[in-house]
Every structure is written in structure tokens, then in C-alpha cells.
């Protein structure tokens, strides 16, 4: 009997439906080639869930995700829901899923495809062959620390605050994960913090030194986040594995995204102790939703990460990466990466075209 995997698909909002549909076409092709069965279930999250049931992350979605082998998500959010209470915003679905599934590490590989070198805002010779992996802590830090919404203080001044907090176990499990993944790559780890001013960063650095620094197989360097932001555009090739906290990782990975030519190109995996979540790094792009111009390659490459990390199908993951390369080399482009002389395609054509390269 064919091996069967349960995959939850969450479209979310904006371009979510279009990009997840493209990835599903590619997964169906993979299922066919490798004689496995993907049992797809749709679940709601974000604005679509608010509209349907009044909350951004229904319990039914959490339950479905917990029972699945993996979750593939488009993106959530949009201006339609900007006025709702902070706790009910669509983006809470992502934070809630990360908590519910105990996803504590986010992997964001940044690879530059040769065919896209001309679209990088950086000099081609500086970005060619860039292949770095951002390992971002996902379940702690300022996004989850105690918040005080705007209030009038005793001095009559309006204030608001967010707390950046990390514990030893949180940092230790991330560094142990990083240690293992770095050994499968070029064995160089750059830890990014702001230890010159933040107490949480000083704890981060101490534990990083204990775990990564003590490992003779690995080379460890520390960079302050401001310097790292600069180095990322000056000389991205210097990096192999970049490990950092939740907020710095969020910002640096968007910065690194432009190196690849378009934010639409980049996949991510969020891993933890249970079901993992795969999603492109961009948002729901409401400005281009429904126009059939979104780039679904980040979602398709997220599906490849899902095959590799959750379904033990590394060969199939490589097939997808190779097919994306062929697709780009053949000159096919969505609008974000188009110039005259190339072949412009709609979002709804990309899945089929990529599938043709999976033999
Ligand atoms: P965004 O990533 O949605 O869009 C930024 C810019 O990049 C836009 O011009 C958009 O058109 C473009 N873009 C993004 N993805 C693209 C793609 N696949 N193809 C072509 N162009 C693409 O960021 P934003 O505009 O700041 O946020 C829009 C909404 O998405 C907000 O509600 C935000 O909160 C939400 N958001 C969600 C997630 C998530 O679901 N994980 C992440 C980030 C932002």
C-alpha cells in the first residue's frame, strides 16, 4: 500500500489561496512520482477564520494541525482586519500556531539562483553562490513577553512597553539544534545579538559560547545585530549559519530576502517537538491579491522543506529545488521578477510548469 501523509493546507488571506494552490499542484506531482498519498485537509486561520468563526485561530485548526504530519500555510492578514482588537488580529494565528505546536525554531535558507542574479539589488559578484541559513528562535523573546498597551502613566505621559525575555532552556535547545544543523553544512556559526546593551543578549552569548563555542568541529563568531544587518548586504557570502533571537531573525531574514531577488522566493520551516509548519516568509500581499501575479515559488520551496524535514523525502525535496532552477533558467517569471525578453506567467501556471521538470 502507498505510504500516506496527512497534510493540512491553510490558505489564510490575500494571495494565500493562489500560492498554496500552486504548491499543491507540485506536491501532487511528487506524490505521483514517489507513489505516496498526500491526504490534504483545509483548515482556516487569520482573517478568513475571523470572517467565518470570529477568531483568527479556531480550535478545530489547532486540532487538525496537531494530528497532521505537516502544515503548509500561505499567509495571513490584511487591511480588512487592521481595526480588530490586538488579540484578535489575523497575525495572532501565526503566533498561536507557533505556541500550540511548540515550534521553537524557524529555518530560513537564503539561496541565490544564478538566473535571478540580475534581480538582486546587490552587485551580482557579491551575491553569486550565497547560501546561508538563518536559524531564528521562534517561541520566545519580545513577541511573547509581557505587553502593556498604550496607557497614561502617573506622570501624565502616554507609554507602552514590550518585554524581551529569554530563559536558559529556551536558548539551550535552540543552540543544540543549531549545532546539529551546522555540522551538516559548512560548520560556521554566526550568533547575532546586542550584548553591548541588552541583558537578554548577554545571557544568549554566554550560553552560545558554552554550547557552540565549546564544540571543536564548529567555528563560532558573534556579531551585533546592527553590524550583521550591514554585513548581510555588504558580503552575504561570508555567512553559513546565522543564529539569532525572534525579533532580530524576523528583521534580518526580510533583509536577506532581497538578496535572492524577490521576497516571493523564500521558504521557511518552523520546527519543534510536534507537527512542523511550512510557509513562505512574506505576508499576504493584499496589494496584489486575486490578480494572478503573486510569486508562489517561496511556497513551493516551503513544500520542498516539508518533504525534507517532516516526511523524510529528501530526494523529492531536491527534485522540487532542481525543478525551480530549471523553471527559472528557462526564463519563466512571475511579475515580480519579470523584464522584457523573459516569459511572463501567472501564479496559476507555475505549479504545472514546475511539475513538468519533475520527471
Ligand atoms: P508582504 O510580505 O505581504 O508584502 C510586502 C511587499 O512584497 C508587497 O509589495 C507585496 O506585494 C510583495 N510580495 C509579498 N509576497 C509576494 C509574492 N509572493 N509575490 C510577489 N510579491 C510579493 O508584507 P506587508 O505588506 O507588510 O504585509 C501584508 C499583510 O501580511 C499584513 O497584514 C501583515 O501583518 C501580514 N503578514 C503576514 C505574515 C504571515 O502570514 N506569516 C508575514 C508577514 C506579514
mmCIF file of C-alpha atoms and ligand atoms in Angstrom:
data_model
loop_
_atom_site.group_PDB
_atom_site.id
_atom_site.type_symbol
_atom_site.label_atom_id
_atom_site.label_comp_id
_atom_site.label_asym_id
_atom_site.label_seq_id
_atom_site.Cartn_x
_atom_site.Cartn_y
_atom_site.Cartn_z
ATOM 1 C CA UNK A 1 0.000 0.000 0.000
ATOM 2 C CA UNK A 2 1.195 3.550 -0.749
ATOM 3 C CA UNK A 3 2.517 5.455 2.213
ATOM 4 C CA UNK A 4 0.031 8.122 3.280
ATOM 5 C CA UNK A 5 0.779 11.520 4.813
ATOM 6 C CA UNK A 6 -1.731 13.896 6.334
ATOM 7 C CA UNK A 7 -1.048 17.470 5.251
ATOM 8 C CA UNK A 8 -3.043 20.437 6.495
ATOM 9 C CA UNK A 9 -3.274 23.292 3.998
ATOM 10 C CA UNK A 10 -4.026 26.749 5.371
ATOM 11 C CA UNK A 11 -4.577 29.374 2.690
ATOM 12 C CA UNK A 12 -5.055 32.322 5.024
ATOM 13 C CA UNK A 13 -5.620 35.675 3.382
ATOM 14 C CA UNK A 14 -4.600 37.826 0.423
ATOM 15 C CA UNK A 15 -2.504 35.833 -2.025
ATOM 16 C CA UNK A 16 -2.609 32.763 0.284
ATOM 17 C CA UNK A 17 -5.150 30.838 -1.748
ATOM 18 C CA UNK A 18 -3.279 31.347 -5.039
ATOM 19 C CA UNK A 19 0.164 30.387 -3.762
ATOM 20 C CA UNK A 20 -0.959 27.348 -1.762
ATOM 21 C CA UNK A 21 -2.873 26.082 -4.815
ATOM 22 C CA UNK A 22 0.348 26.262 -6.872
ATOM 23 C CA UNK A 23 2.290 24.309 -4.238
ATOM 24 C CA UNK A 24 -0.442 21.666 -4.080
ATOM 25 C CA UNK A 25 -0.085 21.010 -7.810
ATOM 26 C CA UNK A 26 3.634 20.347 -7.309
ATOM 27 C CA UNK A 27 3.032 18.103 -4.298
ATOM 28 C CA UNK A 28 0.548 16.060 -6.317
ATOM 29 C CA UNK A 29 3.198 15.540 -8.962
ATOM 30 C CA UNK A 30 5.675 14.414 -6.276
ATOM 31 C CA UNK A 31 3.097 12.024 -4.815
ATOM 32 C CA UNK A 32 2.665 10.521 -8.236
ATOM 33 C CA UNK A 33 6.382 10.107 -8.854
ATOM 34 C CA UNK A 34 7.174 8.627 -5.448
ATOM 35 C CA UNK A 35 3.982 6.573 -5.148
ATOM 36 C CA UNK A 36 2.882 8.142 -1.874
ATOM 37 C CA UNK A 37 -0.507 9.580 -0.975
ATOM 38 C CA UNK A 38 -0.936 13.081 0.404
ATOM 39 C CA UNK A 39 -4.182 13.387 2.291
ATOM 40 C CA UNK A 40 -4.846 17.160 2.134
ATOM 41 C CA UNK A 41 -7.182 18.818 4.641
ATOM 42 C CA UNK A 42 -8.085 22.502 4.501
ATOM 43 C CA UNK A 43 -8.085 24.471 7.754
ATOM 44 C CA UNK A 44 -8.859 28.116 8.489
ATOM 45 C CA UNK A 45 -6.596 30.738 10.035
ATOM 46 C CA UNK A 46 -6.194 34.501 10.029
ATOM 47 C CA UNK A 47 -8.730 36.857 8.514
ATOM 48 C CA UNK A 48 -10.594 34.056 6.733
ATOM 49 C CA UNK A 49 -11.143 32.405 10.139
ATOM 50 C CA UNK A 50 -12.232 35.699 11.738
ATOM 51 C CA UNK A 51 -14.824 36.106 8.989
ATOM 52 C CA UNK A 52 -16.011 32.504 9.267
ATOM 53 C CA UNK A 53 -15.991 31.855 13.010
ATOM 54 C CA UNK A 54 -14.949 35.067 14.767
ATOM 55 C CA UNK A 55 -11.427 34.091 15.897
ATOM 56 C CA UNK A 56 -8.112 34.022 13.996
ATOM 57 C CA UNK A 57 -7.135 30.533 15.130
ATOM 58 C CA UNK A 58 -10.077 28.183 15.707
ATOM 59 C CA UNK A 59 -9.568 25.156 17.966
ATOM 60 C CA UNK A 60 -10.519 22.925 15.037
ATOM 61 C CA UNK A 61 -7.485 24.242 13.136
ATOM 62 C CA UNK A 62 -5.161 23.575 16.066
ATOM 63 C CA UNK A 63 -6.550 20.038 16.437
ATOM 64 C CA UNK A 64 -6.205 19.316 12.706
ATOM 65 C CA UNK A 65 -2.609 20.578 12.729
ATOM 66 C CA UNK A 66 -1.682 18.507 15.770
ATOM 67 C CA UNK A 67 -2.955 15.353 14.075
ATOM 68 C CA UNK A 68 -1.209 16.067 10.768
ATOM 69 C CA UNK A 69 2.241 15.080 9.551
ATOM 70 C CA UNK A 70 2.880 18.659 8.403
ATOM 71 C CA UNK A 71 1.179 22.005 7.813
ATOM 72 C CA UNK A 72 1.627 24.231 4.754
ATOM 73 C CA UNK A 73 0.444 27.801 5.166
ATOM 74 C CA UNK A 74 0.113 30.709 2.712
ATOM 75 C CA UNK A 75 -0.034 33.930 4.755
ATOM 76 C CA UNK A 76 -2.480 35.788 6.962
ATOM 77 C CA UNK A 77 -3.546 39.385 7.473
ATOM 78 C CA UNK A 78 -4.739 42.369 5.524
ATOM 79 C CA UNK A 79 -6.241 45.844 5.869
ATOM 80 C CA UNK A 80 -9.737 44.405 6.260
ATOM 81 C CA UNK A 81 -8.819 43.221 9.760
ATOM 82 C CA UNK A 82 -6.499 46.047 10.817
ATOM 83 C CA UNK A 83 -9.154 47.568 13.069
ATOM 84 C CA UNK A 84 -9.849 44.437 15.153
ATOM 85 C CA UNK A 85 -8.636 44.165 18.761
ATOM 86 C CA UNK A 86 -4.898 43.261 19.010
ATOM 87 C CA UNK A 87 -5.680 39.820 20.489
ATOM 88 C CA UNK A 88 -7.976 39.008 17.572
ATOM 89 C CA UNK A 89 -5.735 40.198 14.747
ATOM 90 C CA UNK A 90 -5.112 37.652 11.960
ATOM 91 C CA UNK A 91 -1.368 37.613 12.776
ATOM 92 C CA UNK A 92 -2.278 36.092 16.152
ATOM 93 C CA UNK A 93 -2.997 32.900 14.229
ATOM 94 C CA UNK A 94 0.683 32.538 13.370
ATOM 95 C CA UNK A 95 1.836 33.284 16.912
ATOM 96 C CA UNK A 96 -0.871 30.953 18.256
ATOM 97 C CA UNK A 97 0.142 28.110 15.935
ATOM 98 C CA UNK A 98 3.778 28.501 16.927
ATOM 99 C CA UNK A 99 2.761 28.235 20.578
ATOM 100 C CA UNK A 100 0.222 25.418 20.115
ATOM 101 C CA UNK A 101 2.645 23.296 18.100
ATOM 102 C CA UNK A 102 5.681 24.264 20.276
ATOM 103 C CA UNK A 103 7.562 25.495 17.231
ATOM 104 C CA UNK A 104 10.715 26.945 18.662
ATOM 105 C CA UNK A 105 12.997 27.161 15.660
ATOM 106 C CA UNK A 106 12.486 28.802 12.310
ATOM 107 C CA UNK A 107 14.751 27.934 9.412
ATOM 108 C CA UNK A 108 15.085 30.410 6.589
ATOM 109 C CA UNK A 109 17.509 29.317 3.884
ATOM 110 C CA UNK A 110 18.663 32.075 1.533
ATOM 111 C CA UNK A 111 19.958 30.667 -1.719
ATOM 112 C CA UNK A 112 20.569 32.793 -4.758
ATOM 113 C CA UNK A 113 19.585 31.202 -8.052
ATOM 114 C CA UNK A 114 22.019 32.155 -10.841
ATOM 115 C CA UNK A 115 19.113 33.035 -13.136
ATOM 116 C CA UNK A 116 17.985 35.697 -10.661
ATOM 117 C CA UNK A 117 21.316 37.398 -10.037
ATOM 118 C CA UNK A 118 20.257 40.349 -12.177
ATOM 119 C CA UNK A 119 17.248 40.963 -9.892
ATOM 120 C CA UNK A 120 19.276 41.289 -6.739
ATOM 121 C CA UNK A 121 19.720 44.929 -5.755
ATOM 122 C CA UNK A 122 23.266 43.988 -4.727
ATOM 123 C CA UNK A 123 26.213 43.546 -7.099
ATOM 124 C CA UNK A 124 25.979 40.109 -8.770
ATOM 125 C CA UNK A 125 29.583 39.238 -7.878
ATOM 126 C CA UNK A 126 28.788 39.860 -4.198
ATOM 127 C CA UNK A 127 25.713 37.648 -4.078
ATOM 128 C CA UNK A 128 26.529 34.821 -6.531
ATOM 129 C CA UNK A 129 26.713 31.483 -4.686
ATOM 130 C CA UNK A 130 25.236 32.913 -1.485
ATOM 131 C CA UNK A 131 23.880 30.008 0.537
ATOM 132 C CA UNK A 132 23.105 30.882 4.097
ATOM 133 C CA UNK A 133 20.695 29.572 6.680
ATOM 134 C CA UNK A 134 19.064 31.820 9.239
ATOM 135 C CA UNK A 135 18.098 29.943 12.401
ATOM 136 C CA UNK A 136 15.632 32.122 14.272
ATOM 137 C CA UNK A 137 14.307 31.477 17.770
ATOM 138 C CA UNK A 138 10.559 31.401 17.389
ATOM 139 C CA UNK A 139 8.813 30.769 20.637
ATOM 140 C CA UNK A 140 10.152 33.428 22.979
ATOM 141 C CA UNK A 141 11.548 36.916 23.206
ATOM 142 C CA UNK A 142 9.775 40.213 22.821
ATOM 143 C CA UNK A 143 6.915 38.923 20.672
ATOM 144 C CA UNK A 144 5.723 36.797 23.578
ATOM 145 C CA UNK A 145 6.972 38.869 26.550
ATOM 146 C CA UNK A 146 4.581 40.829 28.739
ATOM 147 C CA UNK A 147 2.954 43.729 26.907
ATOM 148 C CA UNK A 148 1.458 46.938 28.153
ATOM 149 C CA UNK A 149 -0.736 48.558 25.547
ATOM 150 C CA UNK A 150 -0.691 52.357 25.454
ATOM 151 C CA UNK A 151 -1.635 53.846 28.836
ATOM 152 C CA UNK A 152 -1.297 57.172 30.593
ATOM 153 C CA UNK A 153 1.370 56.882 33.277
ATOM 154 C CA UNK A 154 1.381 58.667 36.639
ATOM 155 C CA UNK A 155 3.500 61.426 35.080
ATOM 156 C CA UNK A 156 0.694 62.078 32.591
ATOM 157 C CA UNK A 157 2.715 60.753 29.630
ATOM 158 C CA UNK A 158 1.324 58.086 27.312
ATOM 159 C CA UNK A 159 3.507 54.956 27.283
ATOM 160 C CA UNK A 160 3.537 51.367 26.032
ATOM 161 C CA UNK A 161 6.026 48.555 26.535
ATOM 162 C CA UNK A 162 7.057 45.057 25.402
ATOM 163 C CA UNK A 163 9.349 42.739 27.312
ATOM 164 C CA UNK A 164 12.312 40.929 25.735
ATOM 165 C CA UNK A 165 12.808 37.835 27.891
ATOM 166 C CA UNK A 166 14.754 34.606 27.336
ATOM 167 C CA UNK A 167 15.391 31.653 29.631
ATOM 168 C CA UNK A 168 18.370 29.293 29.662
ATOM 169 C CA UNK A 169 16.340 26.260 28.442
ATOM 170 C CA UNK A 170 14.973 28.253 25.502
ATOM 171 C CA UNK A 171 18.433 29.292 24.384
ATOM 172 C CA UNK A 172 19.977 25.889 25.070
ATOM 173 C CA UNK A 173 17.507 23.945 22.924
ATOM 174 C CA UNK A 174 17.984 26.408 20.059
ATOM 175 C CA UNK A 175 21.782 26.200 20.267
ATOM 176 C CA UNK A 176 21.710 22.407 20.416
ATOM 177 C CA UNK A 177 19.551 22.378 17.307
ATOM 178 C CA UNK A 178 21.884 24.884 15.602
ATOM 179 C CA UNK A 179 24.933 22.827 16.499
ATOM 180 C CA UNK A 180 23.499 19.771 14.761
ATOM 181 C CA UNK A 181 22.324 21.545 11.644
ATOM 182 C CA UNK A 182 25.613 23.490 11.296
ATOM 183 C CA UNK A 183 27.506 20.204 11.204
ATOM 184 C CA UNK A 184 25.555 19.229 8.097
ATOM 185 C CA UNK A 185 26.715 22.436 6.392
ATOM 186 C CA UNK A 186 29.976 24.413 6.344
ATOM 187 C CA UNK A 187 30.337 24.372 10.137
ATOM 188 C CA UNK A 188 30.481 28.115 10.637
ATOM 189 C CA UNK A 189 28.002 29.708 13.053
ATOM 190 C CA UNK A 190 27.421 33.439 13.413
ATOM 191 C CA UNK A 191 25.437 34.289 16.537
ATOM 192 C CA UNK A 192 23.699 37.660 16.341
ATOM 193 C CA UNK A 193 22.794 39.655 19.439
ATOM 194 C CA UNK A 194 23.038 43.087 21.006
ATOM 195 C CA UNK A 195 25.103 42.082 24.025
ATOM 196 C CA UNK A 196 26.596 45.558 24.360
ATOM 197 C CA UNK A 197 23.247 46.915 25.588
ATOM 198 C CA UNK A 198 20.786 44.074 26.256
ATOM 199 C CA UNK A 199 20.917 41.801 29.309
ATOM 200 C CA UNK A 200 18.956 39.116 27.446
ATOM 201 C CA UNK A 201 21.673 39.164 24.762
ATOM 202 C CA UNK A 202 24.407 38.688 27.360
ATOM 203 C CA UNK A 203 22.706 35.506 28.578
ATOM 204 C CA UNK A 204 22.295 34.485 24.925
ATOM 205 C CA UNK A 205 26.020 34.962 24.280
ATOM 206 C CA UNK A 206 27.093 33.094 27.418
ATOM 207 C CA UNK A 207 25.036 30.018 26.527
ATOM 208 C CA UNK A 208 26.086 30.188 22.869
ATOM 209 C CA UNK A 209 29.731 30.145 23.953
ATOM 210 C CA UNK A 210 29.031 27.154 26.221
ATOM 211 C CA UNK A 211 27.303 25.082 23.531
ATOM 212 C CA UNK A 212 28.583 26.130 20.115
ATOM 213 C CA UNK A 213 31.868 27.673 21.240
ATOM 214 C CA UNK A 214 32.899 24.504 23.060
ATOM 215 C CA UNK A 215 32.336 22.314 20.016
ATOM 216 C CA UNK A 216 35.679 21.781 18.307
ATOM 217 C CA UNK A 217 34.039 20.953 14.963
ATOM 218 C CA UNK A 218 32.399 24.366 14.697
ATOM 219 C CA UNK A 219 33.672 27.884 14.135
ATOM 220 C CA UNK A 220 31.731 30.482 16.132
ATOM 221 C CA UNK A 221 31.647 34.253 15.717
ATOM 222 C CA UNK A 222 29.453 36.841 17.427
ATOM 223 C CA UNK A 223 28.072 39.879 15.641
ATOM 224 C CA UNK A 224 25.966 42.723 16.965
ATOM 225 C CA UNK A 225 22.711 42.909 15.079
ATOM 226 C CA UNK A 226 23.427 46.358 13.626
ATOM 227 C CA UNK A 227 26.749 45.172 12.224
ATOM 228 C CA UNK A 228 25.129 41.965 10.959
ATOM 229 C CA UNK A 229 22.492 43.999 9.096
ATOM 230 C CA UNK A 230 25.313 45.843 7.361
ATOM 231 C CA UNK A 231 27.406 42.714 6.644
ATOM 232 C CA UNK A 232 24.349 40.977 5.195
ATOM 233 C CA UNK A 233 24.250 43.430 2.298
ATOM 234 C CA UNK A 234 27.998 44.036 2.053
ATOM 235 C CA UNK A 235 29.172 40.436 1.938
ATOM 236 C CA UNK A 236 26.400 37.868 2.366
ATOM 237 C CA UNK A 237 28.706 35.079 1.192
ATOM 238 C CA UNK A 238 30.645 35.282 4.462
ATOM 239 C CA UNK A 239 27.720 33.629 6.286
ATOM 240 C CA UNK A 240 26.892 29.966 6.626
ATOM 241 C CA UNK A 241 24.554 29.545 9.626
ATOM 242 C CA UNK A 242 23.229 32.688 11.321
ATOM 243 C CA UNK A 243 21.503 32.044 14.659
ATOM 244 C CA UNK A 244 19.538 34.769 16.364
ATOM 245 C CA UNK A 245 16.559 35.646 18.515
ATOM 246 C CA UNK A 246 12.961 36.095 17.450
ATOM 247 C CA UNK A 247 12.865 39.793 16.603
ATOM 248 C CA UNK A 248 16.357 40.104 15.097
ATOM 249 C CA UNK A 249 15.679 36.995 12.997
ATOM 250 C CA UNK A 250 12.408 38.425 11.770
ATOM 251 C CA UNK A 251 14.089 41.593 10.551
ATOM 252 C CA UNK A 252 17.353 40.112 9.243
ATOM 253 C CA UNK A 253 15.576 37.440 7.254
ATOM 254 C CA UNK A 254 13.491 40.035 5.420
ATOM 255 C CA UNK A 255 16.654 41.969 4.708
ATOM 256 C CA UNK A 256 18.348 38.816 3.462
ATOM 257 C CA UNK A 257 15.290 38.097 1.318
ATOM 258 C CA UNK A 258 16.125 40.863 -1.113
ATOM 259 C CA UNK A 259 19.445 39.204 -1.842
ATOM 260 C CA UNK A 260 17.503 36.438 -3.560
ATOM 261 C CA UNK A 261 15.812 38.889 -5.926
ATOM 262 C CA UNK A 262 12.274 38.862 -4.523
ATOM 263 C CA UNK A 263 10.654 38.266 -1.167
ATOM 264 C CA UNK A 264 8.384 35.861 -3.053
ATOM 265 C CA UNK A 265 11.269 33.400 -3.475
ATOM 266 C CA UNK A 266 11.952 32.484 0.124
ATOM 267 C CA UNK A 267 10.678 29.479 2.049
ATOM 268 C CA UNK A 268 10.722 28.741 5.747
ATOM 269 C CA UNK A 269 10.221 25.867 8.130
ATOM 270 C CA UNK A 270 9.125 26.167 11.739
ATOM 271 C CA UNK A 271 10.111 23.116 13.726
ATOM 272 C CA UNK A 272 9.617 21.943 17.269
ATOM 273 C CA UNK A 273 8.622 18.840 19.143
ATOM 274 C CA UNK A 274 5.438 18.064 17.165
ATOM 275 C CA UNK A 275 3.943 18.867 13.768
ATOM 276 C CA UNK A 276 6.025 21.359 11.794
ATOM 277 C CA UNK A 277 4.737 24.379 9.892
ATOM 278 C CA UNK A 278 5.988 25.444 6.471
ATOM 279 C CA UNK A 279 5.293 28.845 4.937
ATOM 280 C CA UNK A 280 6.872 31.419 2.646
ATOM 281 C CA UNK A 281 8.487 34.260 4.558
ATOM 282 C CA UNK A 282 6.358 37.004 3.023
ATOM 283 C CA UNK A 283 2.970 38.231 4.132
ATOM 284 C CA UNK A 284 -0.413 38.088 2.437
ATOM 285 C CA UNK A 285 0.478 40.853 -0.077
ATOM 286 C CA UNK A 286 -3.038 42.331 -0.142
ATOM 287 C CA UNK A 287 -1.891 44.858 -2.754
ATOM 288 C CA UNK A 288 -1.618 42.119 -5.393
ATOM 289 C CA UNK A 289 -4.161 39.560 -4.108
ATOM 290 C CA UNK A 290 -6.505 37.996 -6.631
ATOM 291 C CA UNK A 291 -4.551 39.318 -9.630
ATOM 292 C CA UNK A 292 -2.781 36.080 -10.536
ATOM 293 C CA UNK A 293 0.614 37.832 -10.311
ATOM 294 C CA UNK A 294 1.944 36.581 -6.952
ATOM 295 C CA UNK A 295 5.140 34.555 -6.948
ATOM 296 C CA UNK A 296 4.375 31.115 -5.462
ATOM 297 C CA UNK A 297 7.990 29.847 -5.526
ATOM 298 C CA UNK A 298 8.550 30.597 -1.824
ATOM 299 C CA UNK A 299 5.542 28.416 -1.015
ATOM 300 C CA UNK A 300 6.645 25.695 -3.437
ATOM 301 C CA UNK A 301 10.125 25.709 -1.870
ATOM 302 C CA UNK A 302 8.458 25.585 1.566
ATOM 303 C CA UNK A 303 6.693 22.430 0.394
ATOM 304 C CA UNK A 304 10.146 21.072 -0.528
ATOM 305 C CA UNK A 305 11.357 21.804 3.010
ATOM 306 C CA UNK A 306 8.294 19.973 4.307
ATOM 307 C CA UNK A 307 9.235 16.891 2.304
ATOM 308 C CA UNK A 308 12.771 17.038 3.667
ATOM 309 C CA UNK A 309 12.167 17.807 7.332
ATOM 310 C CA UNK A 310 8.769 16.240 8.065
ATOM 311 C CA UNK A 311 8.188 13.468 5.533
ATOM 312 C CA UNK A 312 11.686 12.074 5.167
ATOM 313 C CA UNK A 313 11.531 12.621 1.398
ATOM 314 C CA UNK A 314 14.823 14.460 0.779
ATOM 315 C CA UNK A 315 15.115 13.210 -2.779
ATOM 316 C CA UNK A 316 11.703 14.623 -3.641
ATOM 317 C CA UNK A 317 12.690 17.913 -1.996
ATOM 318 C CA UNK A 318 15.753 18.059 -4.226
ATOM 319 C CA UNK A 319 13.554 17.336 -7.248
ATOM 320 C CA UNK A 320 11.491 20.419 -6.463
ATOM 321 C CA UNK A 321 14.551 22.632 -5.920
ATOM 322 C CA UNK A 322 16.009 21.421 -9.193
ATOM 323 C CA UNK A 323 12.693 21.983 -10.988
ATOM 324 C CA UNK A 324 12.540 25.556 -9.694
ATOM 325 C CA UNK A 325 16.044 26.101 -11.015
ATOM 326 C CA UNK A 326 15.079 24.743 -14.457
ATOM 327 C CA UNK A 327 11.893 26.844 -14.493
ATOM 328 C CA UNK A 328 13.920 30.000 -13.851
ATOM 329 C CA UNK A 329 16.668 29.047 -16.281
ATOM 330 C CA UNK A 330 14.017 28.548 -18.953
ATOM 331 C CA UNK A 331 13.080 32.205 -18.441
ATOM 332 C CA UNK A 332 9.668 31.772 -16.772
ATOM 333 C CA UNK A 333 8.868 34.597 -14.397
ATOM 334 C CA UNK A 334 6.014 35.947 -12.334
ATOM 335 C CA UNK A 335 5.542 39.719 -12.444
ATOM 336 C CA UNK A 336 7.884 40.472 -9.512
ATOM 337 C CA UNK A 337 10.855 39.043 -11.450
ATOM 338 C CA UNK A 338 9.864 39.962 -14.966
ATOM 339 C CA UNK A 339 11.661 42.060 -17.575
ATOM 340 C CA UNK A 340 11.123 42.160 -21.346
ATOM 341 C CA UNK A 341 12.712 39.155 -23.021
ATOM 342 C CA UNK A 342 11.555 36.726 -20.330
ATOM 343 C CA UNK A 343 8.371 34.628 -20.305
ATOM 344 C CA UNK A 344 5.759 36.119 -18.027
ATOM 345 C CA UNK A 345 3.490 33.571 -16.349
ATOM 346 C CA UNK A 346 0.541 33.821 -13.987
ATOM 347 C CA UNK A 347 0.544 32.330 -10.492
ATOM 348 C CA UNK A 348 -1.863 29.646 -11.651
ATOM 349 C CA UNK A 349 0.557 28.390 -14.330
ATOM 350 C CA UNK A 350 3.612 27.995 -12.123
ATOM 351 C CA UNK A 351 2.647 24.700 -10.430
ATOM 352 C CA UNK A 352 2.128 22.901 -13.737
ATOM 353 C CA UNK A 353 5.307 24.324 -15.271
ATOM 354 C CA UNK A 354 7.421 23.290 -12.288
ATOM 355 C CA UNK A 355 5.823 19.846 -12.310
ATOM 356 C CA UNK A 356 6.953 19.331 -15.894
ATOM 357 C CA UNK A 357 10.536 19.429 -14.663
ATOM 358 C CA UNK A 358 9.899 16.693 -12.096
ATOM 359 C CA UNK A 359 10.458 13.599 -14.175
HETATM 360 P P1 LIG B 1 4.026 41.423 2.473
HETATM 361 O O1 LIG B 1 5.141 40.460 2.563
HETATM 362 O O2 LIG B 1 2.661 40.853 2.378
HETATM 363 O O3 LIG B 1 4.236 42.376 1.202
HETATM 364 C C1 LIG B 1 5.367 43.220 1.049
HETATM 365 C C2 LIG B 1 5.557 43.545 -0.438
HETATM 366 O O4 LIG B 1 6.058 42.377 -1.092
HETATM 367 C C3 LIG B 1 4.260 43.904 -1.149
HETATM 368 O O5 LIG B 1 4.524 44.877 -2.125
HETATM 369 C C4 LIG B 1 3.833 42.622 -1.814
HETATM 370 O O6 LIG B 1 3.066 42.802 -2.977
HETATM 371 C C5 LIG B 1 5.176 41.963 -2.122
HETATM 372 N N1 LIG B 1 5.067 40.500 -2.079
HETATM 373 C C6 LIG B 1 4.951 39.735 -0.970
HETATM 374 N N2 LIG B 1 4.854 38.437 -1.313
HETATM 375 C C7 LIG B 1 4.913 38.387 -2.647
HETATM 376 C C8 LIG B 1 4.859 37.334 -3.595
HETATM 377 N N3 LIG B 1 4.729 36.038 -3.209
HETATM 378 N N4 LIG B 1 4.944 37.641 -4.892
HETATM 379 C C9 LIG B 1 5.100 38.902 -5.303
HETATM 380 N N5 LIG B 1 5.154 39.951 -4.452
HETATM 381 C C10 LIG B 1 5.066 39.698 -3.147
HETATM 382 O O7 LIG B 1 4.149 42.402 3.720
HETATM 383 P P2 LIG B 1 3.167 43.544 4.240
HETATM 384 O O8 LIG B 1 2.566 44.273 3.076
HETATM 385 O O9 LIG B 1 3.931 44.260 5.250
HETATM 386 O O10 LIG B 1 2.022 42.766 4.999
HETATM 387 C C11 LIG B 1 0.748 42.438 4.429
HETATM 388 C C12 LIG B 1 -0.049 41.636 5.439
HETATM 389 O O11 LIG B 1 0.602 40.383 5.661
HETATM 390 C C13 LIG B 1 -0.141 42.309 6.805
HETATM 391 O O12 LIG B 1 -1.426 42.108 7.303
HETATM 392 C C14 LIG B 1 0.899 41.580 7.636
HETATM 393 O O13 LIG B 1 0.599 41.610 9.005
HETATM 394 C C15 LIG B 1 0.789 40.188 7.065
HETATM 395 N N6 LIG B 1 1.978 39.331 7.262
HETATM 396 C C16 LIG B 1 1.737 38.012 7.447
HETATM 397 C C17 LIG B 1 2.785 37.135 7.570
HETATM 398 C C18 LIG B 1 2.494 35.676 7.737
HETATM 399 O O14 LIG B 1 1.385 35.247 7.455
HETATM 400 N N7 LIG B 1 3.438 34.863 8.171
HETATM 401 C C19 LIG B 1 4.099 37.611 7.492
HETATM 402 C C20 LIG B 1 4.314 38.966 7.257
HETATM 403 C C21 LIG B 1 3.233 39.828 7.136
#
